[in-house]
XYZ file of C-alpha atoms in Angstrom:
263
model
C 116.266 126.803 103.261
C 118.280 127.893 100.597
C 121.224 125.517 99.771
C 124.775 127.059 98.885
C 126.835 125.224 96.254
C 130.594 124.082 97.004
C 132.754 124.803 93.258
C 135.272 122.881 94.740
C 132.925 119.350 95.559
C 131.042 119.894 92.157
C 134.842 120.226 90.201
C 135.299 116.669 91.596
C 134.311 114.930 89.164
C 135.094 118.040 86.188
C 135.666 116.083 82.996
C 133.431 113.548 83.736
C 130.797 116.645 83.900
C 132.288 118.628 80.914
C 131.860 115.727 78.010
C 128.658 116.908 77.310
C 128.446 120.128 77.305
C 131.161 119.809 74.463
C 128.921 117.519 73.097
C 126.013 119.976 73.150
C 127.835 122.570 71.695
C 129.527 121.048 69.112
C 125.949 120.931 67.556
C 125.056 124.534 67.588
C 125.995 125.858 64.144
C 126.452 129.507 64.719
C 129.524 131.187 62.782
C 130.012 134.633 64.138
C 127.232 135.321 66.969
C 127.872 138.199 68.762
C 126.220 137.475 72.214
C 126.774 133.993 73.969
C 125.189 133.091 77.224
C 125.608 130.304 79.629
C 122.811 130.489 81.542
C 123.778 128.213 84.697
C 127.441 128.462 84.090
C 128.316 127.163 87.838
C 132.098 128.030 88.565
C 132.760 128.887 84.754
C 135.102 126.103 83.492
C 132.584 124.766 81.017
C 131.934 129.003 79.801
C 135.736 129.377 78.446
C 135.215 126.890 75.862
C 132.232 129.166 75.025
C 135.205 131.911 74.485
C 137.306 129.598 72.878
C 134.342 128.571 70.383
C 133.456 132.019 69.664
C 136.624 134.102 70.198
C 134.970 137.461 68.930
C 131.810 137.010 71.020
C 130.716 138.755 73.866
C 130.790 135.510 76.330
C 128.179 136.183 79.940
C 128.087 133.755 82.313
C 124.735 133.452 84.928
C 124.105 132.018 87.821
C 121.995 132.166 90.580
C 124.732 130.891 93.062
C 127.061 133.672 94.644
C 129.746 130.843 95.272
C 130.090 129.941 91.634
C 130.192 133.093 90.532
C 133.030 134.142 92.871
C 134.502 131.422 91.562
C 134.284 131.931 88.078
C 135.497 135.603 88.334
C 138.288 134.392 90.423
C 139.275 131.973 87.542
C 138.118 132.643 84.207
C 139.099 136.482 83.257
C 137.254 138.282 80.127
C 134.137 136.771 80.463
C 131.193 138.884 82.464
C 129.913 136.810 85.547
C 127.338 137.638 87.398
C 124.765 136.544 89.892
C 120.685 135.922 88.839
C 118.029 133.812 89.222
C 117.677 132.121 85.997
C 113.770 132.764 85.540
C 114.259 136.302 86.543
C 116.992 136.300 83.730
C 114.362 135.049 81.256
C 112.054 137.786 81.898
C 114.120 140.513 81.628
C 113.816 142.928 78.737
C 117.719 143.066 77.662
C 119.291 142.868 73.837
C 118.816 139.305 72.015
C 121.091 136.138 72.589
C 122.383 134.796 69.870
C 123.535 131.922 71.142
C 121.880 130.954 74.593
C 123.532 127.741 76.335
C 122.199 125.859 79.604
C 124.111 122.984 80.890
C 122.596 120.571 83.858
C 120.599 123.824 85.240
C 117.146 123.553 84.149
C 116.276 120.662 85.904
C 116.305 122.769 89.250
C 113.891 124.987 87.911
C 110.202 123.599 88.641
C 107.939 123.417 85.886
C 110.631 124.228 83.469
C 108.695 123.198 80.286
C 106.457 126.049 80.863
C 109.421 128.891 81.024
C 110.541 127.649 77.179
C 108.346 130.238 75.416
C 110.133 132.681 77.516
C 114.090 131.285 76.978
C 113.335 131.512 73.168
C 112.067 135.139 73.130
C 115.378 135.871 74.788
C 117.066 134.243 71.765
C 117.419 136.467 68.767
C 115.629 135.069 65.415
C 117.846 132.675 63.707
C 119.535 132.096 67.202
C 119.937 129.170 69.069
C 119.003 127.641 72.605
C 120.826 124.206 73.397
C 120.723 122.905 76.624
C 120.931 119.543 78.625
C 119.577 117.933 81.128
C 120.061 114.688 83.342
C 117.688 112.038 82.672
C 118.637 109.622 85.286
C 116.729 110.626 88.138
C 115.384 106.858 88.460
C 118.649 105.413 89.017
C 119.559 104.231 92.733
C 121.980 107.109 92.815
C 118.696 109.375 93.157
C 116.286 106.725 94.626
C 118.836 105.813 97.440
C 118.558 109.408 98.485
C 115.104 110.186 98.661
C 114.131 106.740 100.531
C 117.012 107.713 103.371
C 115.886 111.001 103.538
C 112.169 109.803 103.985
C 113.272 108.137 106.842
C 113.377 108.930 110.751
C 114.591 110.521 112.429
C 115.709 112.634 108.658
C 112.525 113.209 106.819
C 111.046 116.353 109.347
C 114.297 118.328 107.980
C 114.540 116.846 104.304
C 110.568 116.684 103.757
C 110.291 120.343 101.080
C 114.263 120.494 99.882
C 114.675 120.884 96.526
C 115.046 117.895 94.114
C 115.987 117.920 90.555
C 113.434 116.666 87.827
C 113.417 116.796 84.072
C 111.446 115.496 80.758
C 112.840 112.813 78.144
C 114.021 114.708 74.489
C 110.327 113.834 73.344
C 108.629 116.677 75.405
C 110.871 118.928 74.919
C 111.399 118.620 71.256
C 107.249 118.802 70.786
C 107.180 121.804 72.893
C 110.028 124.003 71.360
C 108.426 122.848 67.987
C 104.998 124.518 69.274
C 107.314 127.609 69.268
C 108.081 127.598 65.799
C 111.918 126.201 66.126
C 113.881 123.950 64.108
C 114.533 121.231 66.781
C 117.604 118.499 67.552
C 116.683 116.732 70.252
C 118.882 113.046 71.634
C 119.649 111.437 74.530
C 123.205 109.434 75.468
C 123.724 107.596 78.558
C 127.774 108.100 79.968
C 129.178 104.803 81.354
C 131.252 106.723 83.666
C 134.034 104.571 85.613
C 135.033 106.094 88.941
C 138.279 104.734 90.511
C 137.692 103.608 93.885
C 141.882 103.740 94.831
C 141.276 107.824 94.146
C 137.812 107.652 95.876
C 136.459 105.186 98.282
C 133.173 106.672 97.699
C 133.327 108.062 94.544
C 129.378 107.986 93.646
C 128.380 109.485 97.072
C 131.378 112.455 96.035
C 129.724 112.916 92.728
C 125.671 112.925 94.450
C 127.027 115.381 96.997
C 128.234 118.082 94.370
C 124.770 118.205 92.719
C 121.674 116.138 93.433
C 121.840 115.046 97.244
C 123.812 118.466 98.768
C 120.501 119.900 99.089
C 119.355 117.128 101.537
C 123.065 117.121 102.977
C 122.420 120.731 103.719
C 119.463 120.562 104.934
C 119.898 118.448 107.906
C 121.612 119.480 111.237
C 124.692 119.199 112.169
C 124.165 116.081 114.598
C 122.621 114.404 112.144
C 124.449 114.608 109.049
C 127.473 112.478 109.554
C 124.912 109.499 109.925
C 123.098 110.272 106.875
C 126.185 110.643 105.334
C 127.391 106.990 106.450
C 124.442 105.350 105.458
C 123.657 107.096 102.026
C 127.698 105.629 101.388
C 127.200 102.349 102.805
C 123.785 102.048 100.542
C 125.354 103.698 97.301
C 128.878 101.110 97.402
C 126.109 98.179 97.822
C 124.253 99.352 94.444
C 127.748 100.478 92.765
C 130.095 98.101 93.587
C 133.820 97.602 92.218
C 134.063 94.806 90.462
C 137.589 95.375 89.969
C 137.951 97.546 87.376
C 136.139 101.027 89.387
C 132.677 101.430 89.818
C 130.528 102.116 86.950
C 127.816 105.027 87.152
C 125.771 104.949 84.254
C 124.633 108.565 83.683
C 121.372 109.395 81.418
C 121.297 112.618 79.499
C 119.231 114.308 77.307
C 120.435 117.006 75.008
C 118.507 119.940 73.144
C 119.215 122.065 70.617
C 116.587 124.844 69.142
C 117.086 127.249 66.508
C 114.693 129.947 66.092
C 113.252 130.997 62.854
C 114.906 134.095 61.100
C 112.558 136.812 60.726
C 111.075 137.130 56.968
C-alpha cells in the first residue's frame, strides 16, 4: 500500500518543522546559482524561502506525493512543482543543480547512503547538496508506534509499511568525503514545547503528519480509531505536561556538501 500525505496534518506543526531547514540553508554559501532544487519540497512553504534566498534563481520543487504538489502549486506561484520519485529524479540525465536542497525526505528512501554518489553527480561542480534528516527514531515517539503496531489484532496490516530510518552526521560526512566533497556535517536536537490548551494530543498530531500516518493508513477502517486511542493514551504517558506544554525533544542531523570545481 502506498500511503497518501495530508499538507494540511503535516502544516500542523509548520514552524516547528521549518527552523531547520533555515538552519540548513543558512549554511550553503552560494551567491548567484542559477538552478535551486528542493528535492522533497512537501506542500512548498519551506521552497519560497529558497526564492526568497536566491531571487534570480530558477527555484523547482519535487516530490513524489501528488497531494503536496497540488498543494504547493495551489499556494506558492513562480516556482515549478512537479510530481517524481526522488531516486528516479537522481537518475535522470537533466542540466546540473547548483544548489540541490533535501529537507526530512531522505530518510524514506531505503538504503539512502548508497544513492549519494548519484545526488552529487546531479550537482554541478562547485555546487552544493545540503540536506537533513531526523535522528530521533529511538525516541518513544517512534518506539511507541512500532510496539502498538506489532501488536494484535494490528500487526497482519502494519507488518511491511514503510518506516523512516537514517544515519548519524558521521556516516554521512565519511561517505560524501569518499566522493571528493568538502563536507559540514552537525547534529542539533529541538526542545520543541507543544501547548496542550491548543492540542490535547499534540505529539500524536505531530507523529500522524509524518512518521506514524503510514501505519494510520494502513489499517482498516474498524480498526483505526482504536489504534488511534491507544497510540494517544501511550504517547501523553511518555510526554506529559508538566505544566508548562509537553516537551518533544527532536534529534536532527544536518549535511552540507560542496562539490569540487572542475580544474
Amino acid at each position: 500500500m502506498t500511503h497518501r500525505w495530508d499538507p494540511q496534518r503535516y502544516l500542523a506543526y509548520a514552524d516547528e518543522r521549518g527552523r531547520p531547514f533555515v538552519e540548513l540553508v543558512a549554511r550553503v554559501r552560494a551567491d548567484d546559482p542559477r538552478r535551486v532544487v528542493d528535492l522533497g519540497c512537501g506542500p512548498g512553504n519551506l521552497t519560497a524561502l529558497l526564492a526568497q534566498r536566491w531571487p534570480a534563481a530558477r527555484v523547482e520543487g519535487v516530490d513524489s506525493s501528488p497531494e503536496m504538489i497540488e498543494r504547493a502549486t495551489r499556494d506558492v506561484p513562480g516556482i515549478d512543482f512537479r510530481v517524481a520519485d526522488l531516486r528516479a529524479w537522481a537518475a535522470a540525465a537533466d542540466e546540473p543543480v547548483d544548489v540541490l536542497v533535501s529537507n526530512a525526505t531522505l530518510q524514506w528512501v531505503p538504503g539512502h547512503l548508497d544513492l549519494l554518489p548519484a545526488l552529487v553527480d546531479r550537482v554541478a561542480p562547485g555546487g552544493t547538496l545540503a540536506f537533513q534528516v531526523p535522528g530521533n527514531f529511538d525516541e518513544p515517539s517512534h518506539v511507541i508506534r512500532a510496539e502498538l503496531a506489532a501488536e494484535e489484532p494490528y500487526a497482519p496490516h502494519t507488518r511491511d509499511v514503510a518506516v523512516p530510518a537514517a544515519h548519524g552526521a558521521a556516516p554521512y560526512l565519511r561517505a560524501l568525503q569518499g566522493l571528493g566533497c568538502e563536507v559540514d556535517a552537525w547534529e542539533t536536537t529541538y526542545l520543541h514545547i507543544l501547548d496542550t490548551a491548543v492540542d490535547p494530543d499534540p505529539v500524536f498530531t505531530w507523529v500522524s503528519g509524518t512518521g506514524a500516518r503510514p501505519t494510520l493508513q494502513a489499517l482498516p477502517d474498524d480498526l483505526r480509531p482504536a489504534f488511534e486511542e491507544e497510540l494517544k493514551r501511550r504517547l501523553r504517558a511518555a510526554y506529559p505536561d508538566s505544566g508548562h506544554g509537553v516537551v518533544l525533544p527532536f534529534r536532527r542531523v544536518f549535511v552540507v556538501a560542496t562539490r569540487p570545481a572542475s580544474h
